[in-house]
Amino acid sequence: MPGALLFSSKLDDPVAWSAALKVAMPELEIRVSPELGPPADIETALVWKAPPGELAALPNLKLITNLGAGVDPILADPTIPSHIPVARLGDEVMAQMMAQFVTMCVLRHYRDLVRYKRQQRNRRWHYELPIASYDCRVGVMGIGLLGGAAARMLSGIGFPVAGWGRSPRSIDGVETYHGREGLAPFLARTDILVCLLPLTRETRHIVGRDVLYGLPRGAKLVNCGRGGTVDEAALLAALRDGQIAEATIDVFEEEPLPPESPFWGMEQVLVLPHIASIAVPEIAARDVVANIRRLRAGQPLLNIVDRARGY
Amino acid sequence: MPGALLFSSKLDDPVAWSAALKVAMPELEIRVSPELGPPADIETALVWKAPPGELAALPNLKLITNLGAGVDPILADPTIPSHIPVARLGDEVMAQMMAQFVTMCVLRHYRDLVRYKRQQRNRRWHYELPIASYDCRVGVMGIGLLGGAAARMLSGIGFPVAGWGRSPRSIDGVETYHGREGLAPFLARTDILVCLLPLTRETRHIVGRDVLYGLPRGAKLVNCGRGGTVDEAALLAALRDGQIAEATIDVFEEEPLPPESPFWGMEQVLVLPHIASIAVPEIAARDVVANIRRLRAGQPLLNIVDRARGY
């Protein structure tokens, strides 16, 4: 039957997604990888890191939707025909989940939980006077849907927040910087740096030695964007040197993080398995279906990735 | 010289407080315990757990200000003359610091950081699908200045929040319950319970077996109020039984927490040394001085504790 949707993800739950898609579009035929049925039936694909070649083998594929905000795995797969539009998920619930997660990470660093966990292991009761949050400056690199939501939430609960992006952007209550020339002043005023950049040719390893040492000594880092945006060797050196006092890392250049990675064993590093935010099926399925309807009606598609820009 | 203020605290910084008080009232004479000078000089006292008998020996003392929101140490000290009014500190910065701290604790429990820390220790990369925050119900016991601020912040960032207090109260975006008859329905809808109650005759050990088992199985507990409001033996049993899955405890019946306490060694318990919120001198000194001026002008004092109510 033509018009089928292929669901292909090792991480996401096909049962929950099928149910949510059926609510939004009861007549939608859904195939779950690797049970594709006749390849010619597949009109749209909803994927997270589909096996190489799987999408290339679908002759009538007209739209690929990425199960998340970061589309770098799709753009990096040479087997995927570049004429097929790629949409990415990104709704208010996903943005709120990311903003909450980043807020948790920033609060942990601001309130020195690393030190207090060490004290607990040593059964040591020792109190340090906390500083007020107006003296803890947060900087968010990448202020699109997710980074913008994180910046707004952090500002809303009382932190002085600045944001940095490739192009000018204005966010209420947030001081914004942009471009290469805006990077140094942005870093110089940042005590906790949050990285929520997409992974593109321009951002690969952008958080390297220069950026890390452009922060005040003892700054802290949160990366919930893409592993490839951080030069992990440079971060490791900066952590060992004390230039970066603590880090929370949810994304890595290689995932799963290999067992031999030194990050696992560093007390001042919280290693997380890429959990910050997801597309919640019952919410995100509405956007997936809205784009299927637009495709069939010949209307402009929503949330389409600019391949040249990379996000 | 009459009209002096006595500063007496082992936790708070006398230099920072003296400087802040001098900004607000340059002519104020400040004595730092134990260097009192002539006892008859002291008109007001700014204290946190002053040594027993210290305040009773001041013949001209007219106002005691507590260096924090919880006045139970003052009310429990039989050497302090009960005719002297007791004021407590509580400003927007203190409330915001508490709300941020509680938000951090709730987010840690909501996003299962205990599990992910254990995985890190085992160098294990394992992902679990998170739930959206609209499916994680937070309940705040004690919705005065601090608890109300925490409830509002949690609601503002996306949690369904309910509050419970001894008397009816209304908070925008928060479902409120009150009194003994409101407790069971409040607990039954609460996945993460936050305790921010003052310690009074009515609230001592209020969070005991009945309250803990009134929560859904596997609920989590955050206590940033007063240690005495929780029956620690009942909490320990509920943690060992799994009725309470995790806890963050910032306040204890005995502080410092003795080294032999089993809480120190429990992986599912975060033990913190009473750090959630403080009065920031540069902010709170304004309220202290405002009350000194009112006292001298014979005007009604602000933030005076109701001794019968206990807070």
XYZ file of C-alpha atoms in Angstrom:
622
model
C 0.000 0.000 0.000
C 1.553 3.316 -1.068
C 1.902 6.172 1.430
C 3.483 4.113 4.205
C 5.781 5.589 6.861
C 8.989 3.785 7.767
C 10.000 4.003 11.439
C 13.684 3.245 11.972
C 15.422 3.830 15.295
C 17.272 1.631 17.766
C 16.646 4.158 20.580
C 13.023 5.176 20.250
C 10.011 3.047 21.100
C 8.158 1.885 17.939
C 5.050 0.934 19.906
C 4.671 4.376 21.478
C 5.396 6.127 18.192
C 2.998 3.930 16.189
C 0.244 4.584 18.708
C 0.867 8.345 18.678
C 1.002 8.490 14.867
C -2.244 6.504 14.627
C -3.965 9.006 16.908
C -2.872 11.857 14.672
C -3.581 9.999 11.389
C -5.580 6.773 11.811
C -5.227 5.730 8.167
C -1.397 5.943 8.172
C 0.334 2.666 7.318
C 3.402 2.243 9.513
C 6.332 -0.105 8.874
C 8.921 -0.667 11.569
C 12.494 -1.371 10.467
C 13.741 -3.945 9.586
C 10.241 -5.155 8.467
C 9.888 -2.763 5.520
C 7.480 -4.686 3.312
C 7.565 -3.617 -0.356
C 10.116 -0.746 -0.537
C 8.009 1.084 -3.102
C 5.254 1.566 -0.520
C 7.355 3.876 1.668
C 6.544 7.560 1.158
C 8.047 9.071 4.340
C 10.593 7.964 6.932
C 10.890 8.797 10.620
C 14.421 7.890 11.618
C 17.232 8.115 14.125
C 20.509 6.820 12.648
C 18.889 4.508 10.116
C 21.240 1.727 8.967
C 23.368 2.967 6.019
C 21.673 2.185 2.738
C 18.217 1.596 4.226
C 16.763 4.913 3.027
C 18.625 4.854 -0.294
C 16.753 1.675 -1.223
C 13.309 3.337 -1.084
C 12.359 4.462 -4.632
C 9.336 6.571 -3.624
C 10.715 8.215 -0.494
C 9.697 11.893 -0.464
C 10.481 13.110 3.085
C 12.834 12.093 5.869
C 12.013 13.279 9.392
C 14.782 13.103 11.971
C 13.736 11.830 15.415
C 15.365 14.748 17.172
C 16.857 18.164 16.616
C 20.379 17.212 15.489
C 20.389 16.121 11.846
C 24.141 15.619 11.482
C 23.835 11.794 11.231
C 21.530 12.133 8.202
C 23.579 14.802 6.458
C 26.745 12.782 7.047
C 25.319 9.609 5.464
C 26.435 9.612 1.786
C 23.919 6.905 0.864
C 20.944 9.209 1.483
C 19.868 10.990 -1.711
C 20.444 14.706 -1.211
C 17.326 15.724 -3.178
C 15.011 14.322 -0.494
C 13.989 16.995 2.014
C 15.005 16.379 5.617
C 12.834 17.714 8.439
C 13.859 17.765 12.072
C 11.658 17.456 15.125
C 11.640 20.323 17.544
C 8.581 21.255 19.550
C 7.857 23.119 22.761
C 7.932 19.991 24.922
C 11.323 18.934 23.538
C 12.624 22.471 24.090
C 11.264 22.546 27.636
C 12.813 19.173 28.460
C 16.180 20.416 27.202
C 15.832 23.692 29.105
C 15.005 21.817 32.331
C 17.946 19.496 31.837
C 20.376 22.336 31.207
C 18.934 24.176 34.214
C 19.617 21.116 36.369
C 23.211 20.921 35.100
C 23.840 24.636 35.660
C 22.325 24.551 39.158
C 24.518 21.565 40.098
C 27.631 23.457 39.055
C 26.472 26.748 40.606
C 25.743 25.073 43.956
C 28.957 22.980 43.960
C 27.324 19.559 44.172
C 30.595 17.935 43.101
C 32.240 19.177 46.292
C 29.286 18.191 48.485
C 29.140 14.687 47.000
C 32.841 14.281 47.846
C 32.142 15.458 51.390
C 29.323 12.931 51.688
C 31.650 10.088 50.644
C 34.014 11.231 53.407
C 31.146 11.676 55.921
C 32.288 15.264 56.264
C 29.852 18.045 57.247
C 31.329 21.293 55.992
C 29.408 24.386 55.006
C 30.579 27.028 52.540
C 28.689 30.304 52.159
C 26.934 30.202 48.791
C 26.984 33.112 46.351
C 23.759 34.543 44.992
C 22.878 33.519 41.442
C 23.218 37.094 40.239
C 26.979 36.546 40.691
C 27.060 33.393 38.557
C 27.110 34.231 34.869
C 25.828 31.640 32.421
C 26.639 31.665 28.694
C 24.737 29.598 26.138
C 26.415 28.799 22.799
C 23.732 28.021 20.257
C 20.493 29.912 20.810
C 18.048 28.319 18.411
C 14.901 26.502 19.552
C 16.605 24.464 22.300
C 19.373 26.872 23.338
C 16.974 29.797 23.317
C 14.586 27.923 25.604
C 17.453 27.071 27.969
C 18.673 30.688 28.025
C 15.158 31.966 28.776
C 14.588 29.444 31.578
C 17.942 30.198 33.236
C 17.330 33.923 32.987
C 13.810 33.447 34.320
C 14.995 31.703 37.493
C 17.610 34.364 38.289
C 20.881 33.873 36.421
C 22.569 36.591 34.344
C 22.523 34.886 30.938
C 24.239 35.654 27.650
C 23.797 33.800 24.390
C 26.080 33.363 21.387
C 25.180 32.286 17.855
C 26.470 32.567 14.327
C 24.030 35.332 13.417
C 22.398 38.183 15.390
C 19.393 37.189 17.474
C 17.439 38.862 20.227
C 16.040 37.097 23.325
C 14.206 38.943 26.110
C 16.325 39.164 29.250
C 19.384 37.626 27.556
C 22.461 39.519 26.380
C 23.336 38.223 22.909
C 26.629 38.037 21.014
C 27.305 36.689 17.552
C 29.968 35.695 15.082
C 33.686 35.184 15.562
C 34.169 38.742 16.850
C 31.503 38.264 19.510
C 33.028 35.092 20.902
C 35.850 36.496 23.081
C 33.701 39.010 25.014
C 30.977 36.377 25.415
C 33.456 33.890 26.909
C 35.162 36.465 29.148
C 31.866 37.118 31.000
C 30.867 33.451 31.343
C 31.332 31.359 34.511
C 29.280 28.387 33.296
C 29.329 27.670 29.562
C 26.460 25.690 28.053
C 27.002 24.260 24.579
C 23.889 23.603 22.512
C 25.291 24.089 19.023
C 24.339 21.954 16.042
C 27.220 19.959 14.547
C 28.218 21.500 11.226
C 31.458 22.091 9.318
C 31.712 25.448 11.127
C 31.112 24.154 14.638
C 33.217 20.973 14.631
C 35.679 21.306 17.537
C 34.676 24.955 18.014
C 34.996 24.391 21.772
C 38.738 23.783 21.648
C 41.729 25.173 23.504
C 41.070 28.810 22.500
C 37.447 28.813 23.637
C 38.171 26.905 26.858
C 40.988 29.275 27.807
C 38.899 32.294 26.784
C 36.702 31.548 29.818
C 37.652 32.779 33.313
C 39.909 30.272 35.121
C 37.853 27.666 36.983
C 34.852 27.989 34.649
C 32.497 25.039 34.238
C 31.179 23.432 31.041
C 27.881 21.778 30.110
C 27.594 20.088 26.700
C 24.110 18.880 25.795
C 24.396 19.607 22.062
C 26.673 17.460 19.933
C 29.877 15.687 20.968
C 31.727 16.775 17.850
C 31.449 20.466 18.740
C 33.954 19.907 21.577
C 37.598 18.979 21.054
C 37.696 16.267 23.712
C 41.501 16.173 23.935
C 41.554 19.928 24.594
C 38.767 19.595 27.194
C 40.594 16.773 28.947
C 43.766 18.880 29.132
C 41.833 21.904 30.427
C 40.143 19.770 33.098
C 43.475 18.306 34.218
C 44.987 21.788 34.271
C 42.123 23.241 36.355
C 41.246 25.836 33.702
C 37.887 24.033 33.512
C 36.880 23.103 37.062
C 33.952 20.816 36.275
C 32.000 19.509 33.293
C 28.715 17.819 32.538
C 28.918 15.936 29.245
C 25.826 14.349 27.725
C 27.180 13.953 24.174
C 30.488 12.574 22.904
C 32.414 12.253 19.668
C 32.003 8.487 19.955
C 28.772 7.137 21.453
C 28.500 4.955 23.455
C 31.522 6.489 25.177
C 34.199 3.746 25.120
C 34.925 2.163 28.517
C 38.557 3.301 28.356
C 37.636 7.013 28.122
C 39.234 8.971 30.985
C 36.028 11.034 31.358
C 34.293 8.109 33.108
C 36.698 8.200 36.028
C 36.947 11.948 36.614
C 35.220 13.041 39.807
C 34.650 16.529 38.425
C 32.956 15.229 35.268
C 29.378 13.996 35.103
C 29.104 11.562 32.183
C 25.575 11.093 30.848
C 24.442 8.783 28.009
C 22.832 11.349 25.663
C 19.650 11.738 27.671
C 19.051 15.497 27.811
C 15.961 15.703 25.621
C 13.831 13.604 23.327
C 10.824 14.015 21.107
C 7.851 12.818 23.152
C 5.718 10.702 20.755
C 2.287 11.977 21.757
C 3.428 15.568 21.124
C 5.858 15.220 18.232
C 3.661 12.863 16.182
C 1.379 15.837 15.445
C 4.245 17.634 13.661
C 5.230 14.486 11.757
C 1.681 14.041 10.512
C 1.243 17.728 9.715
C 4.194 17.459 7.336
C 2.805 14.302 5.701
C -0.443 16.158 5.004
C 1.466 19.150 3.619
C 3.570 16.855 1.408
C 0.454 15.250 -0.062
C -1.256 18.611 -0.535
C 1.810 20.100 -2.234
C 2.180 22.702 0.524
C 5.498 23.994 1.901
C 7.006 21.616 4.473
C 7.829 22.686 8.023
C 11.138 22.450 9.935
C 13.126 21.592 6.806
C 16.900 21.486 7.236
C 19.104 23.816 5.214
C 21.715 21.357 3.928
C 24.233 24.098 3.127
C 24.007 25.515 6.654
C 23.898 22.056 8.201
C 20.904 22.514 10.506
C 27.637 53.668 73.423
C 23.911 52.770 73.484
C 22.146 51.549 70.363
C 24.734 48.919 69.406
C 23.914 45.793 67.429
C 25.297 42.436 68.538
C 26.234 40.031 65.748
C 26.436 36.430 66.936
C 26.780 33.504 64.535
C 29.327 30.765 63.995
C 28.162 30.247 60.400
C 27.779 33.718 58.960
C 30.587 36.073 58.010
C 30.834 39.023 60.476
C 33.012 41.044 58.079
C 30.514 40.836 55.223
C 27.578 41.538 57.547
C 29.303 44.487 59.250
C 30.141 46.001 55.872
C 26.582 45.552 54.603
C 25.039 46.968 57.791
C 27.366 49.986 57.629
C 26.232 50.692 54.060
C 22.612 50.667 55.202
C 23.243 52.599 58.452
C 26.717 54.168 58.685
C 26.290 55.303 62.301
C 25.396 51.805 63.589
C 27.762 50.481 66.258
C 28.379 46.776 65.679
C 29.751 44.328 68.247
C 30.756 40.836 67.139
C 30.325 37.998 69.630
C 32.165 37.162 71.872
C 33.509 40.791 72.038
C 30.315 42.361 73.420
C 31.725 45.416 75.188
C 29.400 46.834 77.865
C 26.228 44.642 77.775
C 24.012 47.674 78.425
C 25.037 49.135 75.039
C 23.311 46.394 73.047
C 19.915 47.434 71.677
C 19.409 44.814 68.940
C 20.878 41.427 68.128
C 21.394 39.671 64.791
C 21.937 36.017 65.601
C 22.098 32.433 64.413
C 22.144 30.005 67.355
C 23.657 32.456 69.841
C 25.338 30.699 72.813
C 22.748 29.977 75.543
C 22.590 32.847 78.013
C 24.303 35.381 75.732
C 21.112 37.276 74.871
C 19.610 36.926 78.379
C 22.536 38.928 79.762
C 21.710 42.056 77.721
C 19.570 44.391 79.905
C 18.564 46.801 77.129
C 17.936 44.323 74.310
C 14.774 45.337 72.414
C 14.798 43.195 69.235
C 16.306 39.894 68.151
C 16.639 39.246 64.431
C 17.206 35.652 63.335
C 19.815 35.186 60.580
C 17.476 33.068 58.506
C 13.899 32.012 58.123
C 13.716 29.237 60.728
C 13.374 30.651 64.244
C 13.002 27.375 66.119
C 16.469 27.655 67.755
C 15.495 31.000 69.323
C 12.035 29.893 70.450
C 13.528 26.718 71.927
C 16.118 28.593 74.014
C 14.584 29.047 77.510
C 17.197 31.647 78.474
C 15.861 34.171 75.960
C 13.274 36.512 77.536
C 9.966 35.879 75.814
C 8.887 39.534 75.906
C 11.573 40.539 73.397
C 10.222 40.516 69.838
C 11.893 38.121 67.417
C 12.085 38.983 63.723
C 13.158 36.576 61.022
C 14.947 37.337 57.784
C 13.221 36.439 54.575
C 13.670 38.447 51.393
C 13.253 37.852 47.694
C 16.894 36.824 47.191
C 16.724 34.261 49.997
C 13.460 32.945 48.568
C 14.925 32.759 45.067
C 18.018 30.906 46.317
C 15.802 28.375 48.076
C 13.566 28.005 45.019
C 16.602 27.409 42.779
C 17.997 24.857 45.216
C 14.728 22.957 45.452
C 14.410 23.104 41.665
C 17.863 21.526 41.357
C 16.906 18.756 43.807
C 13.613 18.046 42.048
C 15.239 18.013 38.600
C 17.908 15.551 39.831
C 15.220 13.172 41.065
C 13.003 13.681 38.013
C 15.871 12.945 35.615
C 17.190 9.955 37.616
C 20.687 11.269 38.252
C 21.195 8.690 40.992
C 20.912 5.929 38.408
C 23.134 7.708 35.900
C 25.835 8.358 38.515
C 25.835 4.633 39.327
C 26.169 3.842 35.619
C 29.102 6.242 35.376
C 30.882 4.481 38.242
C 30.416 1.217 36.327
C 31.457 2.825 32.994
C 28.091 1.731 31.670
C 26.352 3.596 28.831
C 22.658 2.835 29.090
C 19.820 5.047 27.961
C 16.295 5.062 29.370
C 13.516 7.023 27.684
C 12.710 9.996 29.918
C 9.166 11.002 30.779
C 7.973 14.559 30.172
C 7.790 16.776 33.253
C 4.001 17.044 32.920
C 3.971 13.415 34.112
C 6.072 14.138 37.222
C 3.948 15.602 40.010
C 5.674 17.704 42.640
C 4.138 18.483 46.039
C 5.455 21.210 48.338
C 4.662 21.013 52.064
C 4.963 24.481 53.535
C 4.021 27.254 51.128
C 5.056 30.431 52.901
C 7.709 32.803 51.546
C 10.247 30.075 50.694
C 7.916 27.194 49.856
C 5.679 29.459 47.802
C 8.677 30.653 45.786
C 9.773 27.059 45.192
C 6.271 26.009 44.117
C 6.015 28.939 41.700
C 9.451 28.263 40.153
C 8.738 24.537 39.682
C 5.369 25.290 38.153
C 6.946 27.949 35.948
C 9.452 25.533 34.428
C 6.849 22.895 33.626
C 5.994 20.645 36.584
C 2.448 20.004 37.825
C 2.790 21.400 41.363
C 0.579 21.186 44.423
C 1.168 22.872 47.757
C 0.041 21.992 51.269
C -0.083 24.221 54.354
C -1.864 24.489 57.675
C -4.277 27.161 56.426
C -5.862 27.905 53.019
C -3.638 29.783 50.594
C -3.805 30.487 46.884
C -0.814 30.473 44.516
C -1.138 31.051 40.762
C -0.587 27.854 38.794
C -0.379 25.716 41.942
C -3.107 23.434 43.281
C -3.330 24.005 47.032
C -4.468 21.772 49.885
C -4.606 22.516 53.598
C -5.101 21.058 57.023
C -5.138 17.458 58.178
C -8.013 16.586 55.845
C -6.109 17.923 52.828
C -2.989 15.885 53.499
C -4.021 12.460 52.131
C -5.211 13.704 48.711
C -2.142 15.962 48.457
C 0.198 13.024 49.118
C -1.669 10.614 46.821
C -0.979 12.872 43.788
C 2.697 13.581 44.631
C 5.661 11.813 42.991
C 8.310 14.125 44.469
C 7.602 15.567 47.911
C 9.397 18.765 48.943
C 9.331 19.641 52.642
C 9.765 23.325 53.512
C 7.803 23.468 56.753
C 8.842 25.495 59.778
C 9.588 23.440 62.887
C 6.795 23.897 65.425
C 4.969 21.718 67.938
C 2.517 20.856 65.154
C 5.073 19.945 62.521
C 7.580 17.946 64.573
C 7.881 14.517 62.879
C 4.910 15.329 60.642
C 6.724 13.495 57.835
C 6.547 10.116 59.544
C 5.404 6.682 58.501
C 1.847 7.763 57.629
C 2.929 10.609 55.360
C 5.696 8.593 53.693
C 3.342 5.678 52.971
C 0.638 8.098 51.843
C 2.808 8.830 48.801
C 2.770 6.565 45.721
C 5.300 3.724 46.032
C 8.738 4.803 44.768
C 8.156 8.481 45.521
C 11.127 10.742 46.215
C 11.677 13.189 49.065
C 13.453 16.546 49.326
C 13.800 18.150 52.779
C 15.243 21.671 52.772
C 13.173 22.945 55.700
C 13.926 21.684 59.176
C 15.325 18.309 60.204
C 12.849 17.898 63.056
C 9.861 17.875 60.694
C 10.946 14.435 59.439
C 10.922 11.285 61.576
C 14.350 10.054 60.497
C 13.809 6.487 61.714
C 10.612 6.255 59.656
C 12.380 7.743 56.605
C 15.254 5.290 56.932
C 12.812 2.377 57.072
C 10.869 3.686 54.068
C 14.108 4.091 52.082
C 15.231 0.549 52.948
C 11.810 -0.773 52.034
C 11.757 1.035 48.664
C 8.591 2.978 49.514
C 10.788 6.076 49.190
C 13.107 5.528 46.230
C 15.442 8.473 46.756
C 15.925 11.431 49.072
C 17.794 14.714 49.211
C 18.277 15.816 52.816
C 19.747 19.224 53.612
C 18.574 19.405 57.243
C 18.752 16.868 60.064
C 17.518 16.420 63.608
C 21.135 16.600 64.740
C 23.504 18.918 62.869
C 26.278 18.304 62.004
C 24.954 14.881 61.002
C 26.933 12.390 63.157
C 29.493 10.306 61.207
C 27.729 7.084 62.183
C 24.422 8.107 60.548
C 23.377 5.524 57.931
C 22.212 8.344 55.611
C 25.837 9.162 54.703
C 26.394 5.768 53.099
C 23.129 5.389 51.176
C 23.602 5.689 47.429
C 20.019 6.855 46.940
C 20.379 9.665 49.495
C 22.103 12.971 48.847
C 23.308 14.351 52.192
C 23.905 18.105 52.226
C 25.170 20.238 55.135
C 22.267 22.711 55.472
C 23.253 24.816 52.474
C 19.995 25.401 50.602
C 19.584 29.121 51.229
C 21.062 31.953 53.236
C 20.424 35.598 53.852
C 22.819 37.464 51.546
C 24.275 40.317 53.659
C 24.095 43.075 51.055
C 20.393 42.402 50.535
C 19.206 41.334 53.990
C 21.029 44.111 55.877
C 18.466 46.548 54.469
C 15.649 44.710 56.269
C 17.644 44.508 59.488
C 18.270 48.248 59.448
C 14.690 49.053 58.453
C 13.512 47.325 61.641
C 16.075 49.175 63.800
C 14.733 52.473 62.451
C 11.151 51.350 63.104
C 12.057 50.265 66.620
C 13.560 53.670 67.382
C 10.639 55.520 65.815
C 8.109 53.435 67.741
C 6.648 52.038 64.505
C 5.352 48.492 64.023
C 8.177 46.017 63.371
C 8.328 43.848 60.261
C 8.613 40.054 59.966
C 7.884 39.488 63.635
C 7.458 35.863 64.684
C 4.189 34.727 66.246
C 5.479 32.796 69.264
C 2.228 30.890 69.713
C 2.249 29.714 66.089
C 5.988 29.103 66.187
C 6.965 30.881 62.946
